[in-house]
Structures are given as structure tokens and as C-alpha cells.
């Protein structure tokens, strides 16, 4: 079943006085099946964040549509967007986006507080997630009292606690050391194996090699995609590296 369908997405940024125009996305079309783990890669300025912001309904495209379970999120009323985002999407960012004045637990509860869930329900949902992420012992701590890897795990818990249709991640390993990166990638693979759909922007070949499919974006279009199929992570890593070389040297991908 298609969870996400992106059709002919175009985004032109224009300056306030209509002078300079930047075409960030020229024609992006792809879809994501329920349960897939998709990574998106591309050079700096290729339009990855622009795409993610549109999928997150934080920004509107110039034209095109984005269907989440058949619903065109581009057409959702401004007054309904915040609730829609909270109910359907989970976010994991490079810089964690945790509130420093809240304990990890309160950070994780925040989306549920905003949707007025009661405390018992929140505790009930947190327990299995905290166990899975190995953060039960640090829930009362504040973000500045824990490591980057622990902060990111709390951020993943916050994304998972609403049981979202889709997790959107922007460089989730960008600020992590290699051990925490491995831990996070293992976690993403695990939650994907349990059925969670993930869409991740990354510069990291290693991170992308964990995904089931990698989309390459170039000049505002999907230029190429790689399916893992039966490839090992090592083989996938190799293929991704080769494709990135082709993209940056301007040749055509030979597959
Ligand atoms: N708010 C904006 N106003 C005008 N131009 C913008 C805006 N945001 C992005 N752009 C331009 O759109 C293009 C795509 O930018 P985007 O941030 O999506 O790239 P990216 O792939 O995320 O790059 P990076 O890997 O460096 O994060 C770039 O040319 C950028 O300068
Ligand atoms: Mg970006």
C-alpha cells in the first residue's frame, strides 16, 4: 500500500520583491510504501531540506501534490496543519530539538500533552518505547545532563510516542559520534523491522546503507534510486558511494 505519494512537486523560492528566483525543486515524483525505510541523498543545495519541509507540511510547494494515505497535505487548511502534523508525523532532527527546561520524559510527552492525552495514557505509551530505546534510567534527567546519543534516543521516543504514520528524519546522525551513530542506525532498522515507515535525509553513506531504498536528488529532481534487495549493508554502501561519485562528476548512473 502506498503511504506517501509525491507528484510533480515544484518549489520556486522568490525574493520578496520578485527579483531573484531559485528553483529548489523542479519536478519531484516518487512514492513510499507503508513499512519502507527510504533515505534521500544529494549534494548541498540539491533540495533535500526543501522537500522534507514540504513533506512535513512546514512549507507549501509552488505546484504538485503530496498525498499521505491519499490525503493531499498541500491542501490542508492552515488552521488544521499543526494538529495534522502532530497526529501523523514524527520528527527527528540533527540537533535533537529538545527543550532544555523540560526533563527527557516531559519532552517525550510533549506531543501527547498538546493533543490532550491523560497522564495514565502517556505513561502507558512511554513504557515499552523507553525500554526499547534503553532510556528508562535517564527519563528524569534534563537534556543538558545527557550525551548526544541519549538526547537523540529521547528525540526518537518523542517521535514514536504518537504512533505516527511516517517518521521524517533530517540528518539524524549528523551530530553523533560513531558509536552513537551505530546505535541510532540499529534503532532505526529495528523500528522499521517492526513496521515503522521512515524517510531520512542524510549525507552519510553509512546511514543510507541501512535503508531499504536510497533516492538521489540532483538539480531538483529524483535522479536515480537504489533498492537494497538482497544486498548486504556493505554492498549497499559500495553502490551508494559509486552513485554519489557519478552524481558529483556529472556522468550518468549506469544502472
Ligand atoms: N528560504 C529560501 N529562500 C530562497 N532560497 C532558498 C530557501 N531555502 C533554500 N533555498 C535554496 O534552494 C536550494 C535548495 O536548498 P535546500 O536547503 O533544500 O538544499 P539541501 O539539499 O537541503 O542542502 P544541504 O545539503 O546543504 O542541507 C538552494 O539553492 C538554496 O539556496
Ligand atoms: Mg538541507
PDB file of C-alpha atoms and ligand atoms in Angstrom:
ATOM      1  CA  UNK A   1       0.000   0.000   0.000  1.00  0.00           C
ATOM      2  CA  UNK A   2       1.285   3.456  -0.869  1.00  0.00           C
ATOM      3  CA  UNK A   3       1.637   5.558   2.256  1.00  0.00           C
ATOM      4  CA  UNK A   4       3.157   8.598   0.600  1.00  0.00           C
ATOM      5  CA  UNK A   5       2.820   9.809  -2.971  1.00  0.00           C
ATOM      6  CA  UNK A   6       4.705  12.838  -4.199  1.00  0.00           C
ATOM      7  CA  UNK A   7       3.625  14.010  -7.629  1.00  0.00           C
ATOM      8  CA  UNK A   8       5.370  16.596  -9.813  1.00  0.00           C
ATOM      9  CA  UNK A   9       6.489  18.663  -6.890  1.00  0.00           C
ATOM     10  CA  UNK A  10       7.941  22.024  -7.765  1.00  0.00           C
ATOM     11  CA  UNK A  11       9.249  24.711  -5.444  1.00  0.00           C
ATOM     12  CA  UNK A  12      10.407  28.107  -6.538  1.00  0.00           C
ATOM     13  CA  UNK A  13      11.645  30.492  -3.886  1.00  0.00           C
ATOM     14  CA  UNK A  14      11.274  34.071  -4.901  1.00  0.00           C
ATOM     15  CA  UNK A  15      12.682  37.041  -3.084  1.00  0.00           C
ATOM     16  CA  UNK A  16      10.273  39.494  -1.534  1.00  0.00           C
ATOM     17  CA  UNK A  17      10.315  41.836  -4.455  1.00  0.00           C
ATOM     18  CA  UNK A  18      10.078  39.071  -7.023  1.00  0.00           C
ATOM     19  CA  UNK A  19      13.598  39.661  -8.283  1.00  0.00           C
ATOM     20  CA  UNK A  20      15.704  36.566  -7.796  1.00  0.00           C
ATOM     21  CA  UNK A  21      14.068  33.218  -8.174  1.00  0.00           C
ATOM     22  CA  UNK A  22      15.572  29.932  -7.090  1.00  0.00           C
ATOM     23  CA  UNK A  23      14.099  26.720  -8.376  1.00  0.00           C
ATOM     24  CA  UNK A  24      14.795  24.369  -5.474  1.00  0.00           C
ATOM     25  CA  UNK A  25      12.614  21.519  -6.752  1.00  0.00           C
ATOM     26  CA  UNK A  26      11.883  21.271 -10.440  1.00  0.00           C
ATOM     27  CA  UNK A  27       9.834  18.089 -10.743  1.00  0.00           C
ATOM     28  CA  UNK A  28       9.959  15.550  -7.944  1.00  0.00           C
ATOM     29  CA  UNK A  29       7.884  12.395  -8.200  1.00  0.00           C
ATOM     30  CA  UNK A  30       8.196   9.268  -6.071  1.00  0.00           C
ATOM     31  CA  UNK A  31       6.186   7.183  -3.673  1.00  0.00           C
ATOM     32  CA  UNK A  32       6.835   5.342  -0.430  1.00  0.00           C
ATOM     33  CA  UNK A  33       5.124   2.108   0.547  1.00  0.00           C
ATOM     34  CA  UNK A  34       3.920   1.546   4.070  1.00  0.00           C
ATOM     35  CA  UNK A  35       6.745  -0.028   6.077  1.00  0.00           C
ATOM     36  CA  UNK A  36       9.557   1.201   3.833  1.00  0.00           C
ATOM     37  CA  UNK A  37      12.792   2.779   5.037  1.00  0.00           C
ATOM     38  CA  UNK A  38      13.874   5.333   2.457  1.00  0.00           C
ATOM     39  CA  UNK A  39      16.943   7.535   2.532  1.00  0.00           C
ATOM     40  CA  UNK A  40      17.410  10.593   0.373  1.00  0.00           C
ATOM     41  CA  UNK A  41      20.818  11.867  -0.618  1.00  0.00           C
ATOM     42  CA  UNK A  42      22.113  14.661  -2.803  1.00  0.00           C
ATOM     43  CA  UNK A  43      24.677  17.411  -2.857  1.00  0.00           C
ATOM     44  CA  UNK A  44      24.350  20.513  -0.754  1.00  0.00           C
ATOM     45  CA  UNK A  45      21.698  22.753  -2.286  1.00  0.00           C
ATOM     46  CA  UNK A  46      20.003  19.930  -4.207  1.00  0.00           C
ATOM     47  CA  UNK A  47      16.669  20.482  -2.451  1.00  0.00           C
ATOM     48  CA  UNK A  48      16.589  17.862   0.319  1.00  0.00           C
ATOM     49  CA  UNK A  49      15.545  20.159   3.141  1.00  0.00           C
ATOM     50  CA  UNK A  50      13.081  21.899   0.852  1.00  0.00           C
ATOM     51  CA  UNK A  51      11.487  18.525   0.100  1.00  0.00           C
ATOM     52  CA  UNK A  52      11.442  17.468   3.739  1.00  0.00           C
ATOM     53  CA  UNK A  53       9.857  20.758   4.807  1.00  0.00           C
ATOM     54  CA  UNK A  54       7.077  20.257   2.280  1.00  0.00           C
ATOM     55  CA  UNK A  55       6.517  16.658   3.408  1.00  0.00           C
ATOM     56  CA  UNK A  56       6.413  17.952   6.976  1.00  0.00           C
ATOM     57  CA  UNK A  57       3.784  20.497   5.892  1.00  0.00           C
ATOM     58  CA  UNK A  58       6.050  23.248   7.185  1.00  0.00           C
ATOM     59  CA  UNK A  59       6.172  24.775   3.731  1.00  0.00           C
ATOM     60  CA  UNK A  60       3.977  24.740   0.610  1.00  0.00           C
ATOM     61  CA  UNK A  61       5.165  23.742  -2.851  1.00  0.00           C
ATOM     62  CA  UNK A  62       4.739  26.053  -5.839  1.00  0.00           C
ATOM     63  CA  UNK A  63       2.877  23.224  -7.548  1.00  0.00           C
ATOM     64  CA  UNK A  64       2.388  19.481  -7.288  1.00  0.00           C
ATOM     65  CA  UNK A  65       0.806  17.288  -4.656  1.00  0.00           C
ATOM     66  CA  UNK A  66       1.804  15.267  -1.608  1.00  0.00           C
ATOM     67  CA  UNK A  67      -0.611  12.517  -0.647  1.00  0.00           C
ATOM     68  CA  UNK A  68      -0.327  10.910   2.765  1.00  0.00           C
ATOM     69  CA  UNK A  69      -2.680   7.927   2.748  1.00  0.00           C
ATOM     70  CA  UNK A  70      -4.486   9.534  -0.139  1.00  0.00           C
ATOM     71  CA  UNK A  71      -4.961  12.893   1.585  1.00  0.00           C
ATOM     72  CA  UNK A  72      -3.360  15.864  -0.151  1.00  0.00           C
ATOM     73  CA  UNK A  73      -1.456  17.576   2.638  1.00  0.00           C
ATOM     74  CA  UNK A  74      -0.724  20.556   0.415  1.00  0.00           C
ATOM     75  CA  UNK A  75      -4.409  21.412   0.555  1.00  0.00           C
ATOM     76  CA  UNK A  76      -4.878  21.140   4.329  1.00  0.00           C
ATOM     77  CA  UNK A  77      -6.192  24.319   5.897  1.00  0.00           C
ATOM     78  CA  UNK A  78      -3.638  26.378   7.803  1.00  0.00           C
ATOM     79  CA  UNK A  79      -5.714  26.031  10.993  1.00  0.00           C
ATOM     80  CA  UNK A  80      -5.581  22.234  10.787  1.00  0.00           C
ATOM     81  CA  UNK A  81      -1.959  21.757   9.846  1.00  0.00           C
ATOM     82  CA  UNK A  82      -0.464  21.686  13.351  1.00  0.00           C
ATOM     83  CA  UNK A  83      -2.856  19.002  14.532  1.00  0.00           C
ATOM     84  CA  UNK A  84      -2.402  17.044  11.309  1.00  0.00           C
ATOM     85  CA  UNK A  85       1.367  17.116  11.714  1.00  0.00           C
ATOM     86  CA  UNK A  86       1.170  16.053  15.357  1.00  0.00           C
ATOM     87  CA  UNK A  87      -1.203  13.186  14.632  1.00  0.00           C
ATOM     88  CA  UNK A  88       0.504  11.777  11.564  1.00  0.00           C
ATOM     89  CA  UNK A  89       4.186  12.628  11.557  1.00  0.00           C
ATOM     90  CA  UNK A  90       7.153  12.078  13.837  1.00  0.00           C
ATOM     91  CA  UNK A  91      10.310  14.192  13.512  1.00  0.00           C
ATOM     92  CA  UNK A  92      13.945  13.513  14.289  1.00  0.00           C
ATOM     93  CA  UNK A  93      16.399  16.353  13.668  1.00  0.00           C
ATOM     94  CA  UNK A  94      20.164  16.644  13.586  1.00  0.00           C
ATOM     95  CA  UNK A  95      20.157  18.984  16.588  1.00  0.00           C
ATOM     96  CA  UNK A  96      17.572  16.939  18.580  1.00  0.00           C
ATOM     97  CA  UNK A  97      15.219  19.902  19.197  1.00  0.00           C
ATOM     98  CA  UNK A  98      14.642  19.043  22.855  1.00  0.00           C
ATOM     99  CA  UNK A  99      13.519  21.721  25.285  1.00  0.00           C
ATOM    100  CA  UNK A 100      16.244  22.299  27.874  1.00  0.00           C
ATOM    101  CA  UNK A 101      13.832  23.303  30.631  1.00  0.00           C
ATOM    102  CA  UNK A 102      11.935  20.006  30.353  1.00  0.00           C
ATOM    103  CA  UNK A 103      13.097  16.591  31.553  1.00  0.00           C
ATOM    104  CA  UNK A 104      13.539  13.977  28.837  1.00  0.00           C
ATOM    105  CA  UNK A 105      10.249  12.453  29.914  1.00  0.00           C
ATOM    106  CA  UNK A 106       8.381  15.742  29.600  1.00  0.00           C
ATOM    107  CA  UNK A 107       9.981  16.330  26.218  1.00  0.00           C
ATOM    108  CA  UNK A 108       8.767  12.922  25.088  1.00  0.00           C
ATOM    109  CA  UNK A 109       5.281  13.593  26.465  1.00  0.00           C
ATOM    110  CA  UNK A 110       5.000  16.987  24.794  1.00  0.00           C
ATOM    111  CA  UNK A 111       3.167  15.899  21.610  1.00  0.00           C
ATOM    112  CA  UNK A 112       0.680  13.952  23.763  1.00  0.00           C
ATOM    113  CA  UNK A 113       0.181  16.884  26.127  1.00  0.00           C
ATOM    114  CA  UNK A 114      -0.569  19.047  23.111  1.00  0.00           C
ATOM    115  CA  UNK A 115      -3.159  16.559  21.928  1.00  0.00           C
ATOM    116  CA  UNK A 116      -4.631  16.453  25.456  1.00  0.00           C
ATOM    117  CA  UNK A 117      -3.943  12.820  26.314  1.00  0.00           C
ATOM    118  CA  UNK A 118      -4.234  11.957  30.008  1.00  0.00           C
ATOM    119  CA  UNK A 119      -1.216  11.144  32.134  1.00  0.00           C
ATOM    120  CA  UNK A 120      -2.018   7.434  32.519  1.00  0.00           C
ATOM    121  CA  UNK A 121      -2.218   7.033  28.767  1.00  0.00           C
ATOM    122  CA  UNK A 122       1.109   8.861  28.370  1.00  0.00           C
ATOM    123  CA  UNK A 123       2.850   6.631  30.919  1.00  0.00           C
ATOM    124  CA  UNK A 124       1.379   3.538  29.312  1.00  0.00           C
ATOM    125  CA  UNK A 125       2.698   4.511  25.906  1.00  0.00           C
ATOM    126  CA  UNK A 126       6.114   5.528  27.186  1.00  0.00           C
ATOM    127  CA  UNK A 127       6.998   2.308  28.970  1.00  0.00           C
ATOM    128  CA  UNK A 128       7.609  -0.019  26.001  1.00  0.00           C
ATOM    129  CA  UNK A 129       9.263   2.740  23.969  1.00  0.00           C
ATOM    130  CA  UNK A 130      11.660   3.726  26.770  1.00  0.00           C
ATOM    131  CA  UNK A 131      12.557   0.073  27.247  1.00  0.00           C
ATOM    132  CA  UNK A 132      13.215  -0.455  23.575  1.00  0.00           C
ATOM    133  CA  UNK A 133      15.397   2.659  23.391  1.00  0.00           C
ATOM    134  CA  UNK A 134      17.193   1.878  26.652  1.00  0.00           C
ATOM    135  CA  UNK A 135      16.414   5.229  28.264  1.00  0.00           C
ATOM    136  CA  UNK A 136      14.289   4.147  31.272  1.00  0.00           C
ATOM    137  CA  UNK A 137      17.032   5.144  33.711  1.00  0.00           C
ATOM    138  CA  UNK A 138      17.507   8.688  32.406  1.00  0.00           C
ATOM    139  CA  UNK A 139      13.930   9.851  31.867  1.00  0.00           C
ATOM    140  CA  UNK A 140      14.034  12.307  34.766  1.00  0.00           C
ATOM    141  CA  UNK A 141      17.234  13.947  33.538  1.00  0.00           C
ATOM    142  CA  UNK A 142      17.384  17.168  31.561  1.00  0.00           C
ATOM    143  CA  UNK A 143      18.821  17.334  28.037  1.00  0.00           C
ATOM    144  CA  UNK A 144      21.990  19.109  29.215  1.00  0.00           C
ATOM    145  CA  UNK A 145      22.670  16.255  31.642  1.00  0.00           C
ATOM    146  CA  UNK A 146      22.862  13.503  29.000  1.00  0.00           C
ATOM    147  CA  UNK A 147      25.001  12.648  25.969  1.00  0.00           C
ATOM    148  CA  UNK A 148      24.202  13.454  22.345  1.00  0.00           C
ATOM    149  CA  UNK A 149      23.316   9.833  21.656  1.00  0.00           C
ATOM    150  CA  UNK A 150      20.963   9.780  24.651  1.00  0.00           C
ATOM    151  CA  UNK A 151      19.367  13.048  23.553  1.00  0.00           C
ATOM    152  CA  UNK A 152      18.773  11.597  20.111  1.00  0.00           C
ATOM    153  CA  UNK A 153      17.182   8.484  21.609  1.00  0.00           C
ATOM    154  CA  UNK A 154      14.845  10.715  23.625  1.00  0.00           C
ATOM    155  CA  UNK A 155      14.027  12.562  20.394  1.00  0.00           C
ATOM    156  CA  UNK A 156      13.238   9.238  18.705  1.00  0.00           C
ATOM    157  CA  UNK A 157      10.988   8.336  21.657  1.00  0.00           C
ATOM    158  CA  UNK A 158       9.191  11.668  21.238  1.00  0.00           C
ATOM    159  CA  UNK A 159       8.716  10.886  17.538  1.00  0.00           C
ATOM    160  CA  UNK A 160       7.408   7.377  18.238  1.00  0.00           C
ATOM    161  CA  UNK A 161       5.071   8.127  21.123  1.00  0.00           C
ATOM    162  CA  UNK A 162       2.270   9.403  18.891  1.00  0.00           C
ATOM    163  CA  UNK A 163       2.492   6.236  16.785  1.00  0.00           C
ATOM    164  CA  UNK A 164       2.952   8.281  13.599  1.00  0.00           C
ATOM    165  CA  UNK A 165       2.251   7.105  10.046  1.00  0.00           C
ATOM    166  CA  UNK A 166       5.628   8.368   8.977  1.00  0.00           C
ATOM    167  CA  UNK A 167       8.897   9.369  10.625  1.00  0.00           C
ATOM    168  CA  UNK A 168      10.731  12.185   8.899  1.00  0.00           C
ATOM    169  CA  UNK A 169      14.390  12.497   9.838  1.00  0.00           C
ATOM    170  CA  UNK A 170      16.778  15.264   8.756  1.00  0.00           C
ATOM    171  CA  UNK A 171      20.417  14.216   9.217  1.00  0.00           C
ATOM    172  CA  UNK A 172      19.597  12.255  12.391  1.00  0.00           C
ATOM    173  CA  UNK A 173      23.192  11.087  12.809  1.00  0.00           C
ATOM    174  CA  UNK A 174      24.743  14.422  11.825  1.00  0.00           C
ATOM    175  CA  UNK A 175      25.697  15.426  15.368  1.00  0.00           C
ATOM    176  CA  UNK A 176      26.525  11.971  16.732  1.00  0.00           C
ATOM    177  CA  UNK A 177      29.871  10.247  17.281  1.00  0.00           C
ATOM    178  CA  UNK A 178      30.414   6.929  15.562  1.00  0.00           C
ATOM    179  CA  UNK A 179      29.258   4.765  18.459  1.00  0.00           C
ATOM    180  CA  UNK A 180      26.026   6.728  18.921  1.00  0.00           C
ATOM    181  CA  UNK A 181      25.550   6.716  15.148  1.00  0.00           C
ATOM    182  CA  UNK A 182      25.739   2.921  15.098  1.00  0.00           C
ATOM    183  CA  UNK A 183      23.292   2.754  17.983  1.00  0.00           C
ATOM    184  CA  UNK A 184      20.826   5.096  16.278  1.00  0.00           C
ATOM    185  CA  UNK A 185      21.059   3.292  12.935  1.00  0.00           C
ATOM    186  CA  UNK A 186      20.427  -0.037  14.653  1.00  0.00           C
ATOM    187  CA  UNK A 187      17.419   1.532  16.355  1.00  0.00           C
ATOM    188  CA  UNK A 188      16.016   2.865  13.079  1.00  0.00           C
ATOM    189  CA  UNK A 189      16.460  -0.576  11.493  1.00  0.00           C
ATOM    190  CA  UNK A 190      14.705  -2.189  14.461  1.00  0.00           C
ATOM    191  CA  UNK A 191      11.722   0.156  14.453  1.00  0.00           C
ATOM    192  CA  UNK A 192      11.486  -0.211  10.679  1.00  0.00           C
ATOM    193  CA  UNK A 193      11.502  -4.003  11.060  1.00  0.00           C
ATOM    194  CA  UNK A 194       8.591  -3.569  13.431  1.00  0.00           C
ATOM    195  CA  UNK A 195       6.692  -1.774  10.681  1.00  0.00           C
ATOM    196  CA  UNK A 196       7.503   1.911  11.134  1.00  0.00           C
ATOM    197  CA  UNK A 197       7.866   3.819   7.851  1.00  0.00           C
ATOM    198  CA  UNK A 198      10.938   6.087   7.820  1.00  0.00           C
ATOM    199  CA  UNK A 199      12.022   8.808   5.402  1.00  0.00           C
ATOM    200  CA  UNK A 200      15.507  10.114   6.162  1.00  0.00           C
ATOM    201  CA  UNK A 201      17.639  12.856   4.644  1.00  0.00           C
ATOM    202  CA  UNK A 202      21.318  12.115   5.073  1.00  0.00           C
ATOM    203  CA  UNK A 203      24.784  12.979   3.807  1.00  0.00           C
ATOM    204  CA  UNK A 204      26.130   9.817   5.369  1.00  0.00           C
ATOM    205  CA  UNK A 205      26.689   6.865   3.050  1.00  0.00           C
ATOM    206  CA  UNK A 206      26.797   4.651   6.098  1.00  0.00           C
ATOM    207  CA  UNK A 207      23.407   5.851   7.332  1.00  0.00           C
ATOM    208  CA  UNK A 208      21.888   5.490   3.862  1.00  0.00           C
ATOM    209  CA  UNK A 209      23.274   1.962   3.535  1.00  0.00           C
ATOM    210  CA  UNK A 210      20.869   0.902   6.313  1.00  0.00           C
ATOM    211  CA  UNK A 211      17.819   1.956   4.304  1.00  0.00           C
ATOM    212  CA  UNK A 212      15.830  -0.319   2.017  1.00  0.00           C
ATOM    213  CA  UNK A 213      15.971   2.244  -0.770  1.00  0.00           C
ATOM    214  CA  UNK A 214      18.017   5.332  -1.485  1.00  0.00           C
ATOM    215  CA  UNK A 215      16.746   8.202  -3.634  1.00  0.00           C
ATOM    216  CA  UNK A 216      19.308  10.540  -5.141  1.00  0.00           C
ATOM    217  CA  UNK A 217      18.213  14.073  -5.813  1.00  0.00           C
ATOM    218  CA  UNK A 218      20.042  16.320  -8.243  1.00  0.00           C
ATOM    219  CA  UNK A 219      19.049  19.662  -9.742  1.00  0.00           C
ATOM    220  CA  UNK A 220      15.680  19.457  -8.016  1.00  0.00           C
ATOM    221  CA  UNK A 221      14.716  16.075  -9.440  1.00  0.00           C
ATOM    222  CA  UNK A 222      14.982  12.445  -8.396  1.00  0.00           C
ATOM    223  CA  UNK A 223      17.986  11.465 -10.461  1.00  0.00           C
ATOM    224  CA  UNK A 224      18.368   7.836  -9.508  1.00  0.00           C
ATOM    225  CA  UNK A 225      17.289   5.294  -6.937  1.00  0.00           C
ATOM    226  CA  UNK A 226      18.835   2.189  -5.473  1.00  0.00           C
ATOM    227  CA  UNK A 227      16.938  -0.677  -3.900  1.00  0.00           C
ATOM    228  CA  UNK A 228      18.726  -2.786  -1.333  1.00  0.00           C
ATOM    229  CA  UNK A 229      17.005  -6.007  -2.346  1.00  0.00           C
ATOM    230  CA  UNK A 230      19.147  -8.827  -1.049  1.00  0.00           C
ATOM    231  CA  UNK A 231      22.311  -6.706  -0.827  1.00  0.00           C
ATOM    232  CA  UNK A 232      24.236  -6.603   2.426  1.00  0.00           C
ATOM    233  CA  UNK A 233      24.905  -3.224   4.074  1.00  0.00           C
ATOM    234  CA  UNK A 234      28.482  -3.411   2.773  1.00  0.00           C
ATOM    235  CA  UNK A 235      27.352  -3.992  -0.815  1.00  0.00           C
ATOM    236  CA  UNK A 236      24.771  -1.238  -0.481  1.00  0.00           C
ATOM    237  CA  UNK A 237      27.455   1.099   0.894  1.00  0.00           C
ATOM    238  CA  UNK A 238      29.609   0.381  -2.153  1.00  0.00           C
ATOM    239  CA  UNK A 239      26.741   1.035  -4.595  1.00  0.00           C
ATOM    240  CA  UNK A 240      25.794   4.287  -2.873  1.00  0.00           C
ATOM    241  CA  UNK A 241      29.413   5.508  -2.968  1.00  0.00           C
ATOM    242  CA  UNK A 242      29.628   4.746  -6.677  1.00  0.00           C
ATOM    243  CA  UNK A 243      26.370   6.542  -7.390  1.00  0.00           C
ATOM    244  CA  UNK A 244      27.495   9.610  -5.426  1.00  0.00           C
ATOM    245  CA  UNK A 245      30.700   9.675  -7.458  1.00  0.00           C
ATOM    246  CA  UNK A 246      28.710   9.574 -10.670  1.00  0.00           C
ATOM    247  CA  UNK A 247      26.451  12.387  -9.431  1.00  0.00           C
ATOM    248  CA  UNK A 248      29.291  14.664  -8.418  1.00  0.00           C
ATOM    249  CA  UNK A 249      31.326  14.020 -11.558  1.00  0.00           C
ATOM    250  CA  UNK A 250      28.306  14.623 -13.759  1.00  0.00           C
ATOM    251  CA  UNK A 251      28.176  11.278 -15.569  1.00  0.00           C
ATOM    252  CA  UNK A 252      25.113   9.102 -15.983  1.00  0.00           C
ATOM    253  CA  UNK A 253      24.461   6.347 -13.463  1.00  0.00           C
ATOM    254  CA  UNK A 254      24.972   3.054 -15.234  1.00  0.00           C
ATOM    255  CA  UNK A 255      22.033   1.324 -13.680  1.00  0.00           C
TER     256      UNK A 255
HETATM  257  N1  LIG B   1      14.011  30.155   2.088  1.00  0.00           N
HETATM  258  C1  LIG B   1      14.713  30.131   0.953  1.00  0.00           C
HETATM  259  N2  LIG B   1      14.705  31.200   0.127  1.00  0.00           N
HETATM  260  C2  LIG B   1      15.392  31.185  -1.038  1.00  0.00           C
HETATM  261  N3  LIG B   1      16.130  30.146  -1.478  1.00  0.00           N
HETATM  262  C3  LIG B   1      16.174  29.065  -0.686  1.00  0.00           C
HETATM  263  C4  LIG B   1      15.491  28.985   0.568  1.00  0.00           C
HETATM  264  N4  LIG B   1      15.737  27.784   1.136  1.00  0.00           N
HETATM  265  C5  LIG B   1      16.540  27.123   0.266  1.00  0.00           C
HETATM  266  N5  LIG B   1      16.814  27.880  -0.819  1.00  0.00           N
HETATM  267  C6  LIG B   1      17.612  27.471  -1.997  1.00  0.00           C
HETATM  268  O1  LIG B   1      17.015  26.309  -2.556  1.00  0.00           O
HETATM  269  C7  LIG B   1      18.004  25.372  -2.954  1.00  0.00           C
HETATM  270  C8  LIG B   1      17.806  24.043  -2.207  1.00  0.00           C
HETATM  271  O2  LIG B   1      18.069  24.248  -0.829  1.00  0.00           O
HETATM  272  P1  LIG B   1      17.912  23.099   0.276  1.00  0.00           P
HETATM  273  O3  LIG B   1      18.083  23.749   1.594  1.00  0.00           O
HETATM  274  O4  LIG B   1      16.638  22.373   0.047  1.00  0.00           O
HETATM  275  O5  LIG B   1      19.152  22.159  -0.078  1.00  0.00           O
HETATM  276  P2  LIG B   1      19.711  20.864   0.703  1.00  0.00           P
HETATM  277  O6  LIG B   1      19.733  19.767  -0.296  1.00  0.00           O
HETATM  278  O7  LIG B   1      18.934  20.641   1.940  1.00  0.00           O
HETATM  279  O8  LIG B   1      21.207  21.301   1.036  1.00  0.00           O
HETATM  280  P3  LIG B   1      22.135  20.886   2.307  1.00  0.00           P
HETATM  281  O9  LIG B   1      22.639  19.512   1.986  1.00  0.00           O
HETATM  282  O10 LIG B   1      23.225  21.908   2.246  1.00  0.00           O
HETATM  283  O11 LIG B   1      21.317  20.951   3.544  1.00  0.00           O
HETATM  284  C9  LIG B   1      19.337  26.040  -2.681  1.00  0.00           C
HETATM  285  O12 LIG B   1      19.761  26.649  -3.874  1.00  0.00           O
HETATM  286  C10 LIG B   1      19.013  27.062  -1.623  1.00  0.00           C
HETATM  287  O13 LIG B   1      19.900  28.147  -1.682  1.00  0.00           O
HETATM  288 MG1  LIG B   2      19.472  20.649   3.989  1.00  0.00          MG
END
